PDB file of C-alpha atoms in Angstrom:
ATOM      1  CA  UNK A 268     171.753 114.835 230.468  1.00 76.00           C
ATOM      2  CA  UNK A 269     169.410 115.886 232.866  1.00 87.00           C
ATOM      3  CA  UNK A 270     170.705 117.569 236.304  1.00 96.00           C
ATOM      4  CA  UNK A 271     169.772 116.919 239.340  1.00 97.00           C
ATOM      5  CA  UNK A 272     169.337 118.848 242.521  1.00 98.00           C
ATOM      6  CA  UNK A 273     169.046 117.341 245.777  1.00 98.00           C
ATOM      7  CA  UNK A 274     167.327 119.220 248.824  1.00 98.00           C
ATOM      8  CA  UNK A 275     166.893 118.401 252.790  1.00 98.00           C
ATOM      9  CA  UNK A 276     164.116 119.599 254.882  1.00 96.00           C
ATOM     10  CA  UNK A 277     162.162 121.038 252.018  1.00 95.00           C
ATOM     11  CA  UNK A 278     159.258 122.770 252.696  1.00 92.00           C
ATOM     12  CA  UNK A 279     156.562 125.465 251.486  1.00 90.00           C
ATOM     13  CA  UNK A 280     158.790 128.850 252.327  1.00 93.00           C
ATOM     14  CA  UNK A 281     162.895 129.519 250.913  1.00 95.00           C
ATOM     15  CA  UNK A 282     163.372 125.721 250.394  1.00 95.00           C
ATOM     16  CA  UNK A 283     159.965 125.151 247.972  1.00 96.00           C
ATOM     17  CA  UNK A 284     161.331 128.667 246.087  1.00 96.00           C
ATOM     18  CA  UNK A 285     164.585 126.963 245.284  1.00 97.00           C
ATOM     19  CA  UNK A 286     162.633 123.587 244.297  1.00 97.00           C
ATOM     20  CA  UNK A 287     160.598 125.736 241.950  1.00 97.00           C
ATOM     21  CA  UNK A 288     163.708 127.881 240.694  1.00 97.00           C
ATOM     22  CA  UNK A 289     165.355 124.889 239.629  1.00 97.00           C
ATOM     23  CA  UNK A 290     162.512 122.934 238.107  1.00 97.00           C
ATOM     24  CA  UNK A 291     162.172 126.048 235.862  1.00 96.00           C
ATOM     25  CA  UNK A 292     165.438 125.022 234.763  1.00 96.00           C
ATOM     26  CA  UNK A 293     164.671 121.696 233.713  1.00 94.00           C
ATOM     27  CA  UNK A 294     166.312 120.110 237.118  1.00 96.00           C
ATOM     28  CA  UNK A 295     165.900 116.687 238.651  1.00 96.00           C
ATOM     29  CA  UNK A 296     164.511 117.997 242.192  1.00 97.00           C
ATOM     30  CA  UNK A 297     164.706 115.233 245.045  1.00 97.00           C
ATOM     31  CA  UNK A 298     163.024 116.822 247.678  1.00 98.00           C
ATOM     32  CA  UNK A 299     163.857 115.214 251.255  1.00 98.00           C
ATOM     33  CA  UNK A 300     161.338 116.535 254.542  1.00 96.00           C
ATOM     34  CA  UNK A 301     159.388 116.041 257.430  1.00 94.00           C
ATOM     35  CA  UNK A 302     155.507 115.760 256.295  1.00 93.00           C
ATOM     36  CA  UNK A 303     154.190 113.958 253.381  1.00 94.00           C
ATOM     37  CA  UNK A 304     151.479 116.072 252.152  1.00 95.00           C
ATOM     38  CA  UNK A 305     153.912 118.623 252.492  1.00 95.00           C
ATOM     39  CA  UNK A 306     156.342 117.171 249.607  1.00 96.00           C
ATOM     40  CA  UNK A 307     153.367 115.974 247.641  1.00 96.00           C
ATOM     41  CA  UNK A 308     152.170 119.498 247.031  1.00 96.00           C
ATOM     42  CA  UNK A 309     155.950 120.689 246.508  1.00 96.00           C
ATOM     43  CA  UNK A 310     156.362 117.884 244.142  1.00 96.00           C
ATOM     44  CA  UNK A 311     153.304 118.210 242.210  1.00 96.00           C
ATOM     45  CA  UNK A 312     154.422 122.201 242.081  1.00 96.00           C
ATOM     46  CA  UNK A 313     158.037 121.099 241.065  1.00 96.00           C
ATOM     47  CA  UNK A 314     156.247 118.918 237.901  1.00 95.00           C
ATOM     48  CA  UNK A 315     154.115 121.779 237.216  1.00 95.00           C
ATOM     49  CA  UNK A 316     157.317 124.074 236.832  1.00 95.00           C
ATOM     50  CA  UNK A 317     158.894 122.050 234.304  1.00 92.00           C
ATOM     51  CA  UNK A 318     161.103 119.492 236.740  1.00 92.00           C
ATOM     52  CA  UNK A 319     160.549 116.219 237.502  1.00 94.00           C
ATOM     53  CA  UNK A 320     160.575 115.499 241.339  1.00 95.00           C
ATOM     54  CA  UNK A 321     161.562 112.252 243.891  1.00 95.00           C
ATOM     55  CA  UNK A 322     160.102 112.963 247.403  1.00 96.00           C
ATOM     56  CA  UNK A 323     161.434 110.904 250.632  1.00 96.00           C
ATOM     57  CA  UNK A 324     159.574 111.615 254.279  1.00 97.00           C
ATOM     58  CA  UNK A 325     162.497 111.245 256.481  1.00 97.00           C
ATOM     59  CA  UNK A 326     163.822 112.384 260.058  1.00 97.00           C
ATOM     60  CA  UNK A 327     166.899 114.263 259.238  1.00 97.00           C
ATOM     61  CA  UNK A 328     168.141 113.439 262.608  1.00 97.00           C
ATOM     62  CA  UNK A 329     167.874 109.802 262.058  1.00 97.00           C
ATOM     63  CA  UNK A 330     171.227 109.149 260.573  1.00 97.00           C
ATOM     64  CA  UNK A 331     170.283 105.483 259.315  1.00 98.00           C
ATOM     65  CA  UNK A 332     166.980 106.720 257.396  1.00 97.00           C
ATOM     66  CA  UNK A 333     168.707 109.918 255.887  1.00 98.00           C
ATOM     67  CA  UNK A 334     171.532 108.231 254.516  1.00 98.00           C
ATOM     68  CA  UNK A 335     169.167 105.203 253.051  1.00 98.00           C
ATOM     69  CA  UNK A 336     166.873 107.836 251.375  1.00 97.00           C
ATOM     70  CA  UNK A 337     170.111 109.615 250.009  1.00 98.00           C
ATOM     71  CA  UNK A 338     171.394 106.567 248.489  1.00 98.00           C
ATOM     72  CA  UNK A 339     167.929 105.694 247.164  1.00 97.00           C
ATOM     73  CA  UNK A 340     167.920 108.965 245.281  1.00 97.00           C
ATOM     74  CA  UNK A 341     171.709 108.933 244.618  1.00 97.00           C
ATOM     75  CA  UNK A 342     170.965 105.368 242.919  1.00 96.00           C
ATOM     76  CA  UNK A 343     167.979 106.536 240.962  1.00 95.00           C
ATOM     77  CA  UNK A 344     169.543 109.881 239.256  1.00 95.00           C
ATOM     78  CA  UNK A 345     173.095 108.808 238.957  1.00 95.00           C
ATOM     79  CA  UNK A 346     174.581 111.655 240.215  1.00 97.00           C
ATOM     80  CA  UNK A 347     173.566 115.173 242.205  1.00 98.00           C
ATOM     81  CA  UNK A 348     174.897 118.548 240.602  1.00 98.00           C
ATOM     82  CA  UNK A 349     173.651 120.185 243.316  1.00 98.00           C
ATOM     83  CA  UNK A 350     172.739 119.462 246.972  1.00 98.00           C
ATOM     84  CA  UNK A 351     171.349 122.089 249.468  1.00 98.00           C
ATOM     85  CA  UNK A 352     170.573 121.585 252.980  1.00 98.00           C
ATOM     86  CA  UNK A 353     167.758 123.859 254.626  1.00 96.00           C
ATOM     87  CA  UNK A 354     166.929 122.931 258.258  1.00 95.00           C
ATOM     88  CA  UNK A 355     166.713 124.284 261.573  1.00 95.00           C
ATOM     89  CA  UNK A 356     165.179 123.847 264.672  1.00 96.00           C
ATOM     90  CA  UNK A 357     163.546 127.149 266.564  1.00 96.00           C
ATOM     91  CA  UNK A 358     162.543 126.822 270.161  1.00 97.00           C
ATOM     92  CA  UNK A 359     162.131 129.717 272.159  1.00 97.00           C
ATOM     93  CA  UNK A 360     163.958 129.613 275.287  1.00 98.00           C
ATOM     94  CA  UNK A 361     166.251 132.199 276.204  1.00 98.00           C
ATOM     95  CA  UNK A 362     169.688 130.607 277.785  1.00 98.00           C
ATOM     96  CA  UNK A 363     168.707 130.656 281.016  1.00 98.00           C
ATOM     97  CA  UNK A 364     165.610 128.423 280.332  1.00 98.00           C
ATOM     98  CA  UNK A 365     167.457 126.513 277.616  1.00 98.00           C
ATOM     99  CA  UNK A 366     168.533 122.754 278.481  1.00 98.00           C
ATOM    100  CA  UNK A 367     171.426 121.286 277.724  1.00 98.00           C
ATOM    101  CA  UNK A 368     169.643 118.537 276.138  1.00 98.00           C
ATOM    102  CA  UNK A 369     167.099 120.621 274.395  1.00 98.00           C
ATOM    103  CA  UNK A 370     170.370 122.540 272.743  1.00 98.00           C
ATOM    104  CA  UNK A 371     171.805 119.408 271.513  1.00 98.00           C
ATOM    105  CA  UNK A 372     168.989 118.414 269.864  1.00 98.00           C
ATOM    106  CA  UNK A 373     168.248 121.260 267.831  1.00 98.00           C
ATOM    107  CA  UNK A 374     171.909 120.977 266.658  1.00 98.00           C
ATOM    108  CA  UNK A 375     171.639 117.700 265.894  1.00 98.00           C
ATOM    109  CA  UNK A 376     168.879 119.035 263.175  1.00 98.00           C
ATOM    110  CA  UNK A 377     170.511 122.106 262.274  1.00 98.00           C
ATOM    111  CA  UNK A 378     174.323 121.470 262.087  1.00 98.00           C
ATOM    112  CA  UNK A 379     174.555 117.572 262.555  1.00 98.00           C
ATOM    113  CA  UNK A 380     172.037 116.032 259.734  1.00 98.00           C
ATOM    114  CA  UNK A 381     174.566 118.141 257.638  1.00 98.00           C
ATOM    115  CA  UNK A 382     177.257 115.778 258.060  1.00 98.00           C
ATOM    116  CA  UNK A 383     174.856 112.723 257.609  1.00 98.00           C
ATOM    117  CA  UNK A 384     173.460 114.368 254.218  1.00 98.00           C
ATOM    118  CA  UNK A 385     176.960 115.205 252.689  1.00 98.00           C
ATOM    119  CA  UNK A 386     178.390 111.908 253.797  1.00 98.00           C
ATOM    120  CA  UNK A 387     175.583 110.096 251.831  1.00 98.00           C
ATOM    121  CA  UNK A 388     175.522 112.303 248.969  1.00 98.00           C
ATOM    122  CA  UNK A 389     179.160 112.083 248.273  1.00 98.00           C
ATOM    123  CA  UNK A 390     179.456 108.990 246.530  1.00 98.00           C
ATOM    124  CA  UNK A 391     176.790 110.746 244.022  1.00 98.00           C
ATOM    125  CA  UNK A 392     179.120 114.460 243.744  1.00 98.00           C
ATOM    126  CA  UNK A 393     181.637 114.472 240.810  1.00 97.00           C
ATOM    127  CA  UNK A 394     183.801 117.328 240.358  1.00 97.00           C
ATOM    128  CA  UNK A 395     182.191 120.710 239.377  1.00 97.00           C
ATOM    129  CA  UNK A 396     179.059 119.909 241.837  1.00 98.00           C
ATOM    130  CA  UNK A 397     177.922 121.817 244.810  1.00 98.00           C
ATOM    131  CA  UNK A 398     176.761 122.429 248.283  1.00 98.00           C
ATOM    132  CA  UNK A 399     174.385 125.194 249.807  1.00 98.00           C
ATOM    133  CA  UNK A 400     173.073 126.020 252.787  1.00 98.00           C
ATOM    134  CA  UNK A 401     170.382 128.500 253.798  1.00 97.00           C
ATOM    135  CA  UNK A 402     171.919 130.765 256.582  1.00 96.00           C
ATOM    136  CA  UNK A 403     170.808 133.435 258.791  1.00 96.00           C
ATOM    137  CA  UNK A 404     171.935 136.760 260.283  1.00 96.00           C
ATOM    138  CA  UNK A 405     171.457 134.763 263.907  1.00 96.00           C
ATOM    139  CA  UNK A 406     174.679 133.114 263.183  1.00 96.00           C
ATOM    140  CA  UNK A 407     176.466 136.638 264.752  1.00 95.00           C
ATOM    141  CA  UNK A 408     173.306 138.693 265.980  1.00 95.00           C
ATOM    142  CA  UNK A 409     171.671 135.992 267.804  1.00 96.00           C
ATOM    143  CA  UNK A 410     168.261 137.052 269.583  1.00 96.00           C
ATOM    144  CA  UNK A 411     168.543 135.712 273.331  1.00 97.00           C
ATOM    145  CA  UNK A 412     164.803 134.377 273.125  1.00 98.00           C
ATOM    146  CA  UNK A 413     165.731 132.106 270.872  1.00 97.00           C
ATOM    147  CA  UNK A 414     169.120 131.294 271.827  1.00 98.00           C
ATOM    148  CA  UNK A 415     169.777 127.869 270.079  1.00 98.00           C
ATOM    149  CA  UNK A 416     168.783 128.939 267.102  1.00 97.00           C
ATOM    150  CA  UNK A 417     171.962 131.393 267.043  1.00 97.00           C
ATOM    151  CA  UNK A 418     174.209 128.121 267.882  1.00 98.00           C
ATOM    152  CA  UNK A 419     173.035 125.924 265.143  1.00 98.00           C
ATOM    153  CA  UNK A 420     173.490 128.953 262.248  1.00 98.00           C
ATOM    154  CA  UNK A 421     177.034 129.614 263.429  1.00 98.00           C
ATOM    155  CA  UNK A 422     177.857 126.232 263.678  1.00 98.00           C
ATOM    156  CA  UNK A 423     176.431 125.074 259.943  1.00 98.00           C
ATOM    157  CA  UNK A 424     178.132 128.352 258.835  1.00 97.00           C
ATOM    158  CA  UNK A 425     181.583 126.851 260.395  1.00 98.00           C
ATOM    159  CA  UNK A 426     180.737 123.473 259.197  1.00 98.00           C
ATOM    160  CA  UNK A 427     179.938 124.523 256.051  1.00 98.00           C
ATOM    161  CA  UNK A 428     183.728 126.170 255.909  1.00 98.00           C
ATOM    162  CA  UNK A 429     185.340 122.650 257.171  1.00 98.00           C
ATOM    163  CA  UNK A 430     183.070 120.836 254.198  1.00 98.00           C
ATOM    164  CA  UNK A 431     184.682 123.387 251.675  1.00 98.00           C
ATOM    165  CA  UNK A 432     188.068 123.101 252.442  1.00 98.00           C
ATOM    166  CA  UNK A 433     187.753 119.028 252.742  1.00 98.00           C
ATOM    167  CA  UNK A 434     186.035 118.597 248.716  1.00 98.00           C
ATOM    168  CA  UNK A 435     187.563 121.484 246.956  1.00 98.00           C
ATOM    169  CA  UNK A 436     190.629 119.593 245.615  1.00 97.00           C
ATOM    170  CA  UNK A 437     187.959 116.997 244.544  1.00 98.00           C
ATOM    171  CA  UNK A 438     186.171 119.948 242.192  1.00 97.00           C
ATOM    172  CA  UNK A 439     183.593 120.396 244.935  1.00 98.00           C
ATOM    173  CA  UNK A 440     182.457 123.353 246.624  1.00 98.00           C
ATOM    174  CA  UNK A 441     180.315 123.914 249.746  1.00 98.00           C
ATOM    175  CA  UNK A 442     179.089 127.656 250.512  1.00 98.00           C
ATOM    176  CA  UNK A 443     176.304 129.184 253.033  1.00 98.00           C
ATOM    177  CA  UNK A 444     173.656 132.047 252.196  1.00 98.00           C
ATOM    178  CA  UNK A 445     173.288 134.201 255.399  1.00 97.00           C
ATOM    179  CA  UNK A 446     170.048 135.989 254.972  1.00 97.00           C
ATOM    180  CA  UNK A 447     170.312 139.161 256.856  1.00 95.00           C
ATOM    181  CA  UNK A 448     165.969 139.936 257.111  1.00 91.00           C
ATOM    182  CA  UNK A 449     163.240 138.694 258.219  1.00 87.00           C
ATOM    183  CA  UNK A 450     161.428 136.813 255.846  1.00 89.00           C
ATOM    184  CA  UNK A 451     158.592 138.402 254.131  1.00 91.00           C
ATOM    185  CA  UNK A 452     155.464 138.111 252.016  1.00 91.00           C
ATOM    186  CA  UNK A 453     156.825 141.162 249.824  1.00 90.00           C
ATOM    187  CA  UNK A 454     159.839 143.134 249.540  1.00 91.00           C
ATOM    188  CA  UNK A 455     163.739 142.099 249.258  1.00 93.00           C
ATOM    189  CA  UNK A 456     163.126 138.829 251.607  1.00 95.00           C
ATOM    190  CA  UNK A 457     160.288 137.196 249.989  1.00 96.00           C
ATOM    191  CA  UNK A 458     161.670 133.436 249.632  1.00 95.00           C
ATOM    192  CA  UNK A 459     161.373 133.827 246.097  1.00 94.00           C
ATOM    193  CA  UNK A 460     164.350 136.202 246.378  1.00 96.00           C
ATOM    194  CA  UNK A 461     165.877 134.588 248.801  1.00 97.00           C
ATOM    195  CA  UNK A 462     165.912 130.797 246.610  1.00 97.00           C
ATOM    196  CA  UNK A 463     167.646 133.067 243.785  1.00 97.00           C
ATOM    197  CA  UNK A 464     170.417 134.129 246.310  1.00 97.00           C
ATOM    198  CA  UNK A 465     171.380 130.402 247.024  1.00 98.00           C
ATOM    199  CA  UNK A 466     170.567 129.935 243.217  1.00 97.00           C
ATOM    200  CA  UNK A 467     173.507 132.718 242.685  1.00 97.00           C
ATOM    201  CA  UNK A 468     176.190 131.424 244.785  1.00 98.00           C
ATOM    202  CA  UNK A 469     176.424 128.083 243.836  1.00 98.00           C
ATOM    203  CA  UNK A 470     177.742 129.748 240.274  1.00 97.00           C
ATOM    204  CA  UNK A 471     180.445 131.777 242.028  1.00 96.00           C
ATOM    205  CA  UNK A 472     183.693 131.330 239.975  1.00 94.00           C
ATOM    206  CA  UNK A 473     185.861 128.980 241.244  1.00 91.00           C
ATOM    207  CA  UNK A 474     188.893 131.362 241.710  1.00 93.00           C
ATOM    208  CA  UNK A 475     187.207 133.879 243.696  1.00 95.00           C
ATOM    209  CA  UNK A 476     185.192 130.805 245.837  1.00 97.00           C
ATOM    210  CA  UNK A 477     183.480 132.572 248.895  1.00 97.00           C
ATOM    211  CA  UNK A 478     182.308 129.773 251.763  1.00 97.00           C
ATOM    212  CA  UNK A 479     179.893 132.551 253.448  1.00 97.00           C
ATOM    213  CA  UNK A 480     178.108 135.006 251.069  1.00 97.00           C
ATOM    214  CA  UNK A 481     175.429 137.455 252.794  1.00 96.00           C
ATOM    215  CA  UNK A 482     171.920 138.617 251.205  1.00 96.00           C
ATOM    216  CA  UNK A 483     171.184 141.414 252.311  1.00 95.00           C
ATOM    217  CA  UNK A 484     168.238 142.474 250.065  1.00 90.00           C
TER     218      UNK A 484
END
């Protein structure tokens, strides 16, 4: 039976590494983002890797359209063995140039369309399946210039705890990567490395279940 993996906001850098990782693997790979020429060259690169892929352009913020192309995908494969949410929103404005409003939305794209995307997955989790999400040093070592940035990571971290301790009697387990580097073209932080990192921890043993792991290279 063929499994399935299930990412949101895919794209060409950590996200399109862990589309590729798991492809190699024989993997289902629905690939939810933001651009369509975007996922056709990720899917076409997902095919080529040995995977077959299902691409959706969607809004992650629109609740309605993320949960309709979750169920769509949910419907088609049966079931997702793995889901993984990657997005953020990075606006530089330090806090004192920040809006309230402009905060809010960026964490309505990187801690909100979490909730939307596990909600609409669930139906489609069975025991044994699992959650990732890409994380980031900012989460505690926020840089000011960027300040909401810092707020969304250590909220989806939190979340991400909350999600874990809600599914785990269920068999299901939620855990975030923080990546503590810059990513790179070469070296430790290449998204290559960083896809086999959340690769890694979604095969944690369940006894020992850690909701925050950190790469540090």
């Amino acid at each position: 039976m063929t499994r399935n993996v299930l990412i949101a906001g895919a794209g060409p850098g950590v996200s399109g590494s862990l589309a590729r990782l798991y492809a190699a693997e024989g993997f289902g790979v629905g690939l939810l983002g933001a651009e369509d020429g975007v996922l056709a060259t990720l899917g076409a690169e997902v095919e080529a890797a040995g995977g077959t892929a299902g691409t959706a352009v969607v809004d992650l913020t629109d609740d309605a359209a993320t949960r309709a192309a979750v169920t769509r995908m949910g419907e088609h494969v049966g079931q997702f063995d793995v889901i993984h949410f990657n997005p953020s929103a990075y606006r530089e404005k330090d806090p004192l140039t920040l809006t309230p409003d402009e905060l809010l939305e960026d964490v309505r794209l990187g801690v909100g369309a979490l909730l939307t995307f596990v909600q609409a997955a669930r139906p489609y989790l069975n025991s044994g399946a699992r959650i990732s999400v890409t994380g980031s040093m900012a989460a505690d070592s926020p840089w000011f210039g960027a300040a909401s940035l810092g707020v969304q990571k250590a909220g989806v971290q939190n979340l991400v705890r909350s999600i874990d301790a809600t599914l785990k009697d269920d068999g299901i387990r939620a855990v975030s990567v923080t990546v503590r580097g810059m990513l790179a073209k070469e070296g430790a932080f290449t998204p290559d490395n960083v896809a086999l990192a959340l690769r890694a921890a979604v095969e944690q043993d369940e006894s020992g279940w850690q909701t925050e792991l950190p790469y540090t290279g």
